[in-house]
XYZ file of C-alpha atoms in Angstrom:
656
model
C 72.492 32.344 -77.855
C 72.198 30.477 -81.009
C 76.334 31.270 -81.986
C 76.932 29.967 -77.963
C 75.112 26.724 -78.442
C 76.420 25.865 -82.380
C 79.996 26.863 -80.853
C 79.373 23.922 -77.571
C 77.602 21.431 -79.669
C 80.247 21.343 -82.437
C 82.771 20.545 -79.569
C 80.705 18.422 -77.652
C 78.914 16.331 -81.052
C 81.771 16.720 -83.370
C 84.933 16.856 -81.434
C 83.604 15.243 -78.319
C 85.545 17.914 -76.121
C 83.712 20.044 -74.353
C 84.331 23.672 -72.537
C 80.975 23.506 -70.321
C 79.452 20.380 -69.672
C 76.612 19.036 -70.753
C 74.195 19.907 -68.201
C 74.878 23.882 -68.403
C 75.049 23.256 -72.318
C 71.180 22.000 -71.253
C 70.232 25.128 -69.838
C 71.223 27.451 -72.455
C 69.307 25.317 -74.886
C 66.136 25.454 -72.649
C 66.753 28.999 -72.978
C 66.607 29.305 -76.452
C 63.620 26.888 -76.976
C 61.953 29.386 -74.260
C 62.163 32.336 -75.883
C 61.260 31.411 -79.046
C 58.160 29.770 -77.686
C 57.938 33.130 -76.394
C 58.725 34.901 -79.828
C 57.973 32.766 -82.578
C 58.845 35.177 -85.184
C 62.394 35.307 -84.053
C 62.785 31.346 -84.570
C 65.276 30.618 -87.772
C 65.852 27.356 -89.882
C 69.258 27.132 -88.564
C 68.424 27.083 -85.398
C 70.122 24.913 -82.747
C 66.007 23.979 -81.899
C 65.403 22.742 -85.603
C 67.755 20.245 -86.083
C 69.256 17.187 -84.404
C 73.003 17.268 -82.758
C 76.307 16.363 -84.591
C 77.777 16.777 -87.537
C 80.258 14.226 -89.689
C 83.697 14.068 -89.377
C 85.872 13.123 -92.330
C 87.752 10.381 -90.619
C 85.149 7.573 -91.612
C 82.936 6.979 -95.015
C 79.446 8.297 -94.476
C 76.412 6.828 -94.006
C 73.249 8.081 -95.122
C 70.487 6.825 -92.618
C 67.282 4.623 -94.030
C 65.414 5.450 -91.007
C 66.282 9.525 -90.311
C 67.642 9.186 -86.421
C 65.589 11.830 -84.038
C 66.778 13.265 -80.208
C 64.678 13.646 -77.531
C 62.762 16.945 -76.194
C 64.427 17.103 -72.376
C 62.057 17.592 -69.044
C 63.375 18.390 -66.210
C 60.586 18.234 -63.639
C 57.017 16.827 -63.407
C 55.275 19.946 -64.572
C 57.211 19.084 -67.571
C 56.567 15.093 -67.773
C 52.764 16.239 -67.223
C 53.113 19.397 -70.138
C 54.652 15.973 -72.337
C 51.348 14.234 -71.426
C 48.996 16.732 -72.313
C 50.469 17.232 -75.742
C 49.680 14.103 -76.507
C 46.522 13.985 -74.926
C 45.743 16.983 -77.308
C 47.054 15.728 -80.932
C 45.732 12.125 -79.776
C 42.121 13.856 -79.831
C 42.389 16.267 -82.590
C 43.302 13.345 -84.495
C 40.509 10.699 -83.272
C 42.866 8.196 -81.402
C 42.753 6.224 -78.166
C 44.243 9.013 -75.534
C 44.583 5.850 -72.298
C 47.995 5.153 -72.136
C 51.269 3.389 -69.917
C 54.521 4.440 -70.565
C 57.816 2.027 -70.532
C 60.464 3.987 -68.323
C 64.303 3.045 -69.601
C 67.654 4.441 -68.572
C 68.882 7.205 -70.467
C 72.422 5.852 -70.557
C 75.088 8.531 -71.121
C 77.092 7.355 -74.238
C 77.048 7.597 -77.801
C 73.935 6.383 -79.944
C 74.583 3.603 -82.321
C 72.579 2.307 -85.537
C 73.119 -1.257 -86.161
C 71.767 -2.775 -89.426
C 71.749 -6.718 -90.048
C 71.208 -8.760 -93.177
C 69.799 -12.139 -92.138
C 71.143 -12.274 -89.410
C 74.109 -10.937 -89.934
C 75.926 -7.351 -89.049
C 76.943 -5.505 -91.839
C 76.635 -1.700 -91.295
C 77.188 -0.008 -87.340
C 76.781 3.541 -87.848
C 76.769 7.028 -85.525
C 74.263 9.441 -85.152
C 75.554 12.178 -87.275
C 73.740 14.883 -87.913
C 70.136 12.485 -87.856
C 70.602 11.846 -91.799
C 73.902 11.042 -92.506
C 76.366 9.680 -89.834
C 79.326 7.861 -89.818
C 80.528 4.050 -90.561
C 81.994 2.762 -87.538
C 81.487 -1.050 -88.468
C 85.170 -1.816 -87.660
C 84.889 -0.799 -84.106
C 81.946 -1.940 -83.544
C 82.779 -5.337 -84.001
C 85.325 -5.094 -81.495
C 82.620 -4.421 -78.800
C 81.924 -7.633 -77.119
C 78.112 -6.877 -76.425
C 76.914 -6.193 -79.997
C 76.460 -9.957 -81.577
C 78.232 -10.133 -85.094
C 75.194 -12.979 -85.751
C 72.039 -12.784 -84.339
C 69.782 -16.093 -82.861
C 67.252 -15.310 -85.559
C 68.256 -14.932 -89.510
C 66.052 -11.566 -89.588
C 67.191 -8.806 -91.813
C 66.493 -4.841 -89.551
C 68.207 -2.095 -88.269
C 68.531 -1.457 -84.459
C 69.362 1.058 -82.525
C 71.332 0.985 -79.334
C 73.670 3.106 -76.753
C 77.726 2.334 -76.947
C 79.266 3.435 -73.291
C 82.146 2.860 -71.553
C 82.043 1.232 -68.023
C 82.713 2.885 -65.034
C 85.749 0.134 -64.422
C 86.771 0.650 -67.733
C 86.773 4.368 -67.567
C 88.821 4.376 -64.005
C 90.934 2.054 -65.495
C 91.823 4.505 -68.861
C 91.999 7.278 -66.952
C 94.633 5.875 -64.129
C 96.716 4.577 -67.278
C 96.396 7.884 -69.597
C 97.607 9.866 -65.916
C 100.405 7.452 -65.634
C 101.400 8.302 -69.429
C 101.297 11.961 -68.690
C 98.129 12.200 -71.375
C 94.944 14.632 -71.001
C 92.782 12.961 -68.660
C 88.832 12.024 -70.028
C 86.242 14.317 -68.488
C 83.434 11.756 -68.362
C 82.782 8.119 -69.589
C 80.607 9.892 -72.350
C 83.646 11.722 -74.368
C 85.807 8.619 -73.579
C 83.411 6.340 -75.760
C 82.460 8.955 -78.131
C 86.449 9.192 -78.742
C 87.103 5.740 -78.451
C 84.758 4.944 -81.418
C 86.365 7.542 -83.660
C 89.751 5.885 -83.200
C 91.327 4.489 -86.888
C 93.357 1.775 -84.959
C 90.327 -0.699 -84.071
C 92.626 -2.570 -81.723
C 92.490 0.610 -79.553
C 88.661 -0.029 -79.168
C 88.503 -3.588 -78.120
C 91.491 -2.763 -75.200
C 89.171 -0.007 -73.936
C 86.309 -2.691 -73.431
C 83.200 -0.815 -74.569
C 79.518 -1.923 -73.935
C 76.302 -1.797 -75.879
C 72.868 -1.668 -74.701
C 70.615 -1.984 -78.031
C 67.042 -0.807 -77.066
C 64.671 0.304 -80.014
C 64.105 -1.806 -83.171
C 64.073 0.728 -85.961
C 62.775 -1.544 -88.988
C 62.788 -5.345 -89.305
C 61.590 -8.062 -91.990
C 58.487 -9.177 -89.985
C 56.121 -7.164 -87.830
C 57.500 -5.309 -84.835
C 56.206 -5.727 -81.385
C 52.729 -3.929 -80.238
C 54.614 -2.751 -77.418
C 57.644 -0.966 -76.622
C 57.953 -3.619 -73.797
C 57.257 -6.750 -75.940
C 60.491 -4.994 -78.662
C 62.949 -4.801 -75.345
C 61.902 -8.691 -75.131
C 61.996 -9.782 -78.512
C 65.531 -7.843 -78.881
C 66.934 -10.297 -76.190
C 65.756 -13.058 -78.098
C 67.511 -11.921 -80.735
C 70.992 -11.772 -78.531
C 71.161 -7.867 -78.141
C 72.876 -7.163 -74.852
C 69.682 -5.030 -73.277
C 69.383 -3.209 -70.136
C 67.309 -4.723 -67.693
C 66.645 -1.896 -65.457
C 63.293 -0.452 -66.714
C 59.221 -0.150 -65.687
C 56.096 -0.229 -67.344
C 54.195 2.552 -65.224
C 50.072 3.750 -65.867
C 50.353 6.881 -64.658
C 52.761 9.956 -64.431
C 52.737 9.717 -60.893
C 54.293 6.211 -61.005
C 56.501 7.632 -63.785
C 58.059 10.092 -61.477
C 58.027 7.902 -58.489
C 60.597 5.347 -60.563
C 62.640 8.499 -61.722
C 63.259 9.439 -57.802
C 64.090 5.851 -57.334
C 66.455 5.881 -60.077
C 68.161 9.484 -58.952
C 68.928 7.820 -55.381
C 70.448 5.230 -56.973
C 72.473 6.256 -60.160
C 75.534 6.204 -58.620
C 75.254 2.320 -58.082
C 75.166 1.124 -61.239
C 78.207 0.339 -63.606
C 77.796 3.251 -65.842
C 76.692 6.597 -65.906
C 73.840 7.339 -66.236
C 71.835 10.875 -66.909
C 68.388 10.767 -66.676
C 65.649 8.561 -67.583
C 63.871 7.995 -71.246
C 59.220 7.618 -71.421
C 58.033 6.002 -73.847
C 54.223 5.392 -74.663
C 54.281 1.747 -74.596
C 52.005 1.015 -76.944
C 53.366 0.758 -81.040
C 50.158 2.304 -82.807
C 49.687 5.380 -80.259
C 53.449 5.935 -81.336
C 52.878 5.890 -84.639
C 49.628 8.092 -83.995
C 51.741 10.347 -82.449
C 54.563 10.479 -84.790
C 57.609 12.948 -84.803
C 58.060 17.090 -84.590
C 60.614 18.591 -86.805
C 63.453 16.936 -84.428
C 61.899 14.421 -81.966
C 59.308 11.620 -81.161
C 55.794 13.092 -79.808
C 55.632 9.602 -77.807
C 58.808 9.509 -75.815
C 60.964 11.884 -73.621
C 64.104 12.130 -71.867
C 63.362 13.146 -68.595
C 67.039 14.435 -67.140
C 67.849 14.389 -63.579
C 69.013 17.741 -61.328
C 71.909 19.557 -63.356
C 74.970 19.763 -61.018
C 75.867 22.515 -63.163
C 73.797 25.157 -65.106
C 74.260 28.369 -66.325
C 72.033 31.768 -65.268
C 72.923 35.424 -65.503
C 74.656 37.669 -62.604
C 72.486 40.440 -61.508
C 74.704 42.121 -59.090
C 77.805 41.263 -56.840
C 77.177 42.039 -53.400
C 79.454 41.741 -50.159
C 78.387 39.806 -47.375
C 80.159 40.771 -44.076
C 81.307 37.355 -41.518
C 81.489 37.283 -37.779
C 84.904 37.879 -38.033
C 84.985 40.771 -40.548
C 86.093 38.919 -43.417
C 84.718 40.102 -46.338
C 82.644 37.488 -48.899
C 81.410 38.757 -52.276
C 78.659 37.170 -53.657
C 77.159 36.375 -57.283
C 73.467 37.305 -56.893
C 71.706 35.555 -59.787
C 68.567 34.947 -61.403
C 67.184 31.980 -60.146
C 67.854 29.060 -61.410
C 67.101 25.291 -60.529
C 70.307 23.487 -59.960
C 70.944 19.931 -58.562
C 67.087 19.794 -57.193
C 66.935 23.419 -55.726
C 66.448 26.615 -56.881
C 69.782 29.019 -56.463
C 69.613 32.830 -56.824
C 73.153 33.047 -54.935
C 76.640 31.474 -55.405
C 79.986 32.647 -53.540
C 82.768 33.989 -55.337
C 85.306 33.406 -52.762
C 87.204 36.438 -52.693
C 88.726 39.504 -55.017
C 91.282 36.885 -56.457
C 88.830 34.435 -57.835
C 87.044 37.382 -59.197
C 89.645 38.650 -61.055
C 90.833 34.539 -61.846
C 87.343 34.388 -63.592
C 87.096 38.031 -64.538
C 82.519 37.729 -63.081
C 81.167 40.972 -63.947
C 77.473 42.056 -63.404
C 75.495 41.026 -66.609
C 77.797 37.734 -67.491
C 75.956 34.571 -67.933
C 78.045 32.227 -66.121
C 77.870 28.455 -65.542
C 77.320 27.390 -61.513
C 77.987 24.438 -59.640
C 76.624 22.675 -56.818
C 77.593 19.190 -56.150
C 76.182 17.038 -53.368
C 75.340 20.317 -50.197
C 77.938 22.114 -50.998
C 77.017 25.881 -51.184
C 76.554 26.522 -54.957
C 79.465 28.379 -56.314
C 80.262 30.077 -59.860
C 82.788 28.136 -61.901
C 83.479 29.431 -65.497
C 82.051 32.321 -67.332
C 80.933 32.174 -70.902
C 82.434 35.123 -72.492
C 80.441 34.956 -75.546
C 77.842 36.188 -73.914
C 79.079 39.351 -72.327
C 76.994 42.290 -72.403
C 78.688 45.438 -74.367
C 80.416 47.987 -72.119
C 80.787 45.595 -69.460
C 83.140 46.665 -67.078
C 85.707 44.773 -64.521
C 84.366 44.350 -60.600
C 86.663 46.397 -58.252
C 85.959 46.158 -54.159
C 84.608 49.307 -53.084
C 86.519 50.945 -50.075
C 83.574 51.079 -47.733
C 81.046 48.384 -47.276
C 77.721 48.194 -45.344
C 78.109 45.909 -42.571
C 81.333 47.103 -41.457
C 82.060 49.398 -38.223
C 82.607 52.507 -37.832
C 82.773 54.651 -41.214
C 82.828 51.209 -43.528
C 86.224 50.861 -44.076
C 87.482 48.107 -45.234
C 90.974 46.591 -45.826
C 93.534 43.751 -47.002
C 94.319 40.940 -44.955
C 97.995 40.621 -44.411
C 99.339 37.807 -46.279
C 95.863 36.675 -47.733
C 93.508 37.480 -50.803
C 90.680 38.025 -48.679
C 89.575 41.954 -47.363
C 87.731 42.867 -43.648
C 86.212 45.381 -42.188
C 88.715 47.850 -40.362
C 86.515 47.961 -37.528
C 84.990 45.180 -36.565
C 82.169 46.341 -34.071
C 79.018 46.593 -35.959
C 75.633 44.720 -34.869
C 75.923 42.552 -37.891
C 78.952 41.189 -37.102
C 78.129 40.541 -33.405
C 74.786 38.932 -34.781
C 77.470 36.531 -36.384
C 79.124 36.036 -33.792
C 76.532 34.612 -31.660
C 74.781 33.019 -33.979
C 78.054 31.382 -34.131
C 78.424 30.831 -30.429
C 75.367 28.920 -30.217
C 75.817 26.944 -33.538
C 75.973 22.804 -33.555
C 80.458 23.484 -33.846
C 80.138 25.500 -30.681
C 77.939 25.481 -27.497
C 75.215 23.355 -29.469
C 72.280 24.590 -27.512
C 69.010 23.276 -28.440
C 66.111 25.361 -29.755
C 68.574 28.697 -29.778
C 69.258 29.336 -33.351
C 70.037 32.471 -35.612
C 66.065 33.914 -35.674
C 65.497 33.728 -31.856
C 69.435 35.388 -31.590
C 68.458 38.059 -33.676
C 65.314 38.706 -31.575
C 66.876 38.196 -28.235
C 69.773 41.551 -29.650
C 66.991 43.358 -31.297
C 64.941 43.505 -28.114
C 68.410 44.406 -25.995
C 68.012 41.313 -23.794
C 71.365 39.672 -25.047
C 74.507 41.609 -26.314
C 77.226 39.264 -25.482
C 77.630 35.520 -24.976
C 77.603 35.708 -21.838
C 73.587 37.304 -21.230
C 72.455 34.332 -22.710
C 72.608 32.327 -19.379
C 71.310 34.771 -17.676
C 68.097 34.674 -19.620
C 64.937 33.783 -17.821
C 61.578 32.105 -18.525
C 59.577 35.205 -18.231
C 61.877 37.019 -20.619
C 61.559 34.236 -23.187
C 57.863 34.425 -23.054
C 58.390 38.298 -23.664
C 59.602 36.877 -27.243
C 57.076 36.648 -30.495
C 55.836 33.240 -31.066
C 56.883 31.802 -27.184
C 54.745 30.096 -25.311
C 54.678 28.770 -21.882
C 56.147 24.977 -23.368
C 58.522 26.302 -25.501
C 59.994 29.043 -22.819
C 60.770 26.711 -20.485
C 62.474 24.153 -23.274
C 64.599 27.356 -24.586
C 65.878 28.125 -20.664
C 66.503 24.230 -20.043
C 68.367 24.047 -23.052
C 70.712 27.029 -22.265
C 71.173 25.737 -18.760
C 71.970 22.176 -20.017
C 75.562 23.807 -21.082
C 76.308 25.655 -18.656
C 79.467 22.948 -18.437
C 80.953 22.380 -21.542
C 84.257 20.753 -23.154
C 87.531 23.338 -23.722
C 87.524 22.325 -27.578
C 83.421 23.904 -27.986
C 84.629 26.569 -25.689
C 87.276 27.919 -28.040
C 85.239 27.335 -31.019
C 82.542 29.164 -29.463
C 85.017 32.569 -29.107
C 85.141 33.224 -33.227
C 89.072 33.657 -32.969
C 90.216 34.395 -36.385
C 90.928 31.132 -38.532
C 90.445 29.006 -35.332
C 88.127 26.170 -36.206
C 87.675 22.853 -35.032
C 91.093 21.362 -35.663
C 92.815 24.416 -34.538
C 90.960 24.527 -31.506
C 91.511 20.815 -30.476
C 95.110 21.336 -30.906
C 95.218 24.229 -28.737
C 92.935 21.843 -25.760
C 95.583 18.857 -26.345
C 98.435 21.313 -25.535
C 97.854 23.571 -23.146
C 95.078 21.808 -21.274
C 93.426 25.180 -20.013
C 91.328 28.508 -21.507
C 94.270 30.328 -18.868
C 97.354 28.701 -20.103
C 95.935 29.588 -23.920
C 95.201 33.300 -23.022
C 98.394 33.991 -21.886
C 100.938 31.862 -24.730
C 103.014 34.370 -26.457
C 103.167 33.767 -30.519
C 106.486 31.510 -29.994
C 104.635 28.984 -27.914
C 102.036 28.995 -30.081
C 104.026 28.605 -33.274
C 106.106 25.486 -31.193
C 102.446 23.812 -31.745
C 102.372 20.994 -34.939
C 99.551 22.968 -37.077
C 99.959 26.183 -35.820
C 101.866 28.976 -38.303
C 102.754 32.580 -37.449
C 99.509 34.409 -39.372
C 97.707 31.866 -37.252
C 99.305 32.462 -33.428
C 99.526 36.182 -33.795
C 95.352 36.134 -33.846
C 95.102 33.975 -31.401
C 97.736 36.499 -29.221
C 96.223 39.203 -30.876
C 92.415 38.360 -29.840
C 92.855 37.556 -26.301
C 94.918 40.759 -25.627
C 92.005 42.792 -26.564
C 90.359 44.394 -23.947
C 86.975 43.873 -25.293
C 87.393 40.130 -25.960
C 89.428 39.857 -22.401
C 85.509 40.996 -21.049
C 83.770 39.379 -22.933
C 85.546 35.809 -21.786
C 85.857 36.856 -18.107
C 81.771 37.662 -18.294
C 81.515 34.361 -19.670
C 83.629 31.784 -17.297
C 81.003 33.388 -14.677
C 78.691 31.350 -15.750
C 80.103 28.406 -17.549
C 82.212 25.455 -16.674
C 84.891 24.207 -18.992
C 85.523 20.637 -18.111
C 89.099 19.090 -17.290
C 90.102 18.087 -20.573
C 92.123 14.925 -21.352
C 94.429 14.036 -24.261
C 93.920 10.667 -25.041
C 96.585 8.843 -26.534
C 96.409 8.781 -30.089
C 99.130 7.045 -31.128
C 97.767 3.707 -30.842
C 94.194 4.514 -32.179
C 93.659 3.175 -36.196
C 93.746 6.629 -37.750
C 96.608 7.967 -35.593
C 98.964 10.139 -37.709
C 95.815 10.112 -41.001
C 94.526 13.082 -41.972
C 90.719 12.094 -43.750
C 88.733 14.545 -45.716
C 84.751 13.862 -45.110
C 82.289 15.179 -48.435
C 79.308 14.385 -49.589
C 75.911 13.712 -47.711
C 75.666 10.576 -45.250
C 72.819 8.324 -43.979
C 74.047 7.084 -40.650
C 75.464 10.459 -39.285
C 75.855 14.559 -40.189
C 79.247 15.243 -41.466
C 80.477 17.241 -38.527
C 79.447 13.365 -36.333
C 81.256 11.892 -38.959
C 84.321 14.088 -38.201
C 83.852 13.879 -34.274
C 83.784 10.075 -34.643
C 87.387 10.305 -37.147
C 88.768 12.192 -34.065
C 87.958 9.423 -31.847
C 90.136 7.226 -33.873
C 93.043 9.500 -33.586
C 92.614 11.284 -37.167
C 93.038 14.612 -38.204
C 90.259 16.550 -40.721
C 91.598 18.080 -43.473
C 88.804 20.454 -45.648
C 90.085 20.045 -48.769
C 91.625 16.905 -50.809
C 95.695 17.520 -51.592
C 98.699 15.529 -51.467
C 98.814 15.192 -47.488
C 95.256 13.815 -47.867
C 95.099 10.000 -46.427
C 91.244 9.328 -46.352
C 88.704 10.602 -48.696
C 85.596 9.464 -46.373
C 82.924 9.875 -49.782
C 79.201 10.066 -48.946
C 76.442 10.294 -51.724
C 77.002 13.420 -53.967
C 80.367 13.464 -53.286
C 81.069 15.975 -56.209
C 84.605 17.292 -57.179
C 86.398 16.021 -53.922
C 85.921 12.345 -55.193
C 87.611 13.156 -58.268
C 90.528 14.908 -57.050
C 90.901 12.340 -54.654
C 91.265 9.399 -57.495
C 93.266 11.484 -59.680
C 95.432 11.604 -56.621
C 95.419 8.130 -55.450
C 94.082 8.746 -52.167
C 91.848 5.925 -50.159
C 88.283 6.223 -50.517
C 86.592 5.499 -48.207
C 82.527 4.525 -48.263
C 80.219 5.163 -44.703
C 80.513 1.335 -44.663
C 84.229 1.640 -43.914
C 83.535 4.192 -41.126
C 81.313 1.597 -39.604
C 83.464 -0.988 -39.950
C 86.283 0.459 -38.058
C 84.009 2.119 -35.438
């Protein structure tokens, strides 16, 4: 674990590159810290927990720091914040100091630390943090950054600490140019800023438009202010660029509330932040607390929930879907990512397992962007256990019908059940039938469907529409009112649109877009059920495999019986195809991602269709618009790379 962390710390802090994200590296460091706390006899002087990150490159002159440079301990939860306060309280009580204090909260800028030395008000040296004792002289490059004053407003001498960063606008502009020139894109603004500051040609630095917030006085001739907030005021008076986004808090609860507020706004700023730095405001209290071997006791970095982290694969299980398709799932050591605890992550299919070479016992990087299902994105190969073996799909899977045999789907990378008549699949089909995408029956969710099937009241979709109030009352947890509401919710959906009816049938590969294509082309379920493969292939957007799946579904006697029984209880509304050519999104393919505030993603897709647009599932060269909500994740980055038009939720609302 130490060797793995040191490898990635060297890539990140010295070479300004990365194989795994900083968030994933943080989780490895956190694991090591917890192991060393549990087994203190295993701590060694060269452990990553015992030193400050970074090393000196040979590109620049070495600078020995007059004031040692520290890094902050990290916190990820309110409990961590409370522990920070408790440690400070205990230390101060032990040394007979006052334990009642306020906190100053500042944004943690995602950039590169710089130490600026001024003599009689004039900039003389700028250095990187390096290993905390020795850094690199980057004065020539720092002088090109317009937010770093060459002369202060007062003729004072001192050492000041700040963060050099690349604004988002500069980052996007540079990556656009690098893409045009066929150069490798910067992974993020932090890497871009660090790489820029190590350029030997200062004219390149000047063109990249870096900026620098200064946030601390390490040394000054004269008295340092009594509080951190007053220190920031003095820095502004001296002419430094100081971040205005900060708040003085009386309690840890106030700190946490401000942290949560910052988390919701973090994407609104013109620069990247990855958390908040919390400092005890009083200078005398800071001095009384002092430092541990590597970090101040009076401050902590409260990090935002990681969208990537590391954990261990305990097992690989196979999940049977409603159409019999097998999805491999990584069963994980539970871990917090993007603010939620994750214990399972999709591995998609056999090809993805082979590509990643995921094995039981592996340490893996998992990712969760926005409300997307967590997925395994990488294996940390150096952490692989000895004698591990590659994963191979078994011949049989519990949850399939018959003897459980599985087969490769022709022309695809997926596996599926040979016999697709198991009870598990029947339940999943009914879960989908009543879901929001299909019949959207109010009050009838998976848990109640399971109860109805377990008691034998429902075995097929049509049975739902002959349920009685008395039968509903026989279910666990149902009272008079809830039973009445369920029966009323079912009655409300005895008339349904053709599109929703088709979706509810669970035909292989037929989702919302294909259902809309079928409805627009054939207008009725009777015409659709008698279509040939040739008829379907003529529909723009339906290929040979999908056409064969549709024809095969209607050909099977079991499905025909399900359909006839359903039509005996449900009326399908007449389908009217609109003239979409005159609508504003006619011919446009729109992908929706992230969290929206005005409506759900499904509702947003319906609105796009109302405007004549088609919905895409992934961003590609054929995507015209990406509708991006909060926490848009990798789809947003891909859309930017491809030059796809990006819409906010407000853009859609304006068009509506």
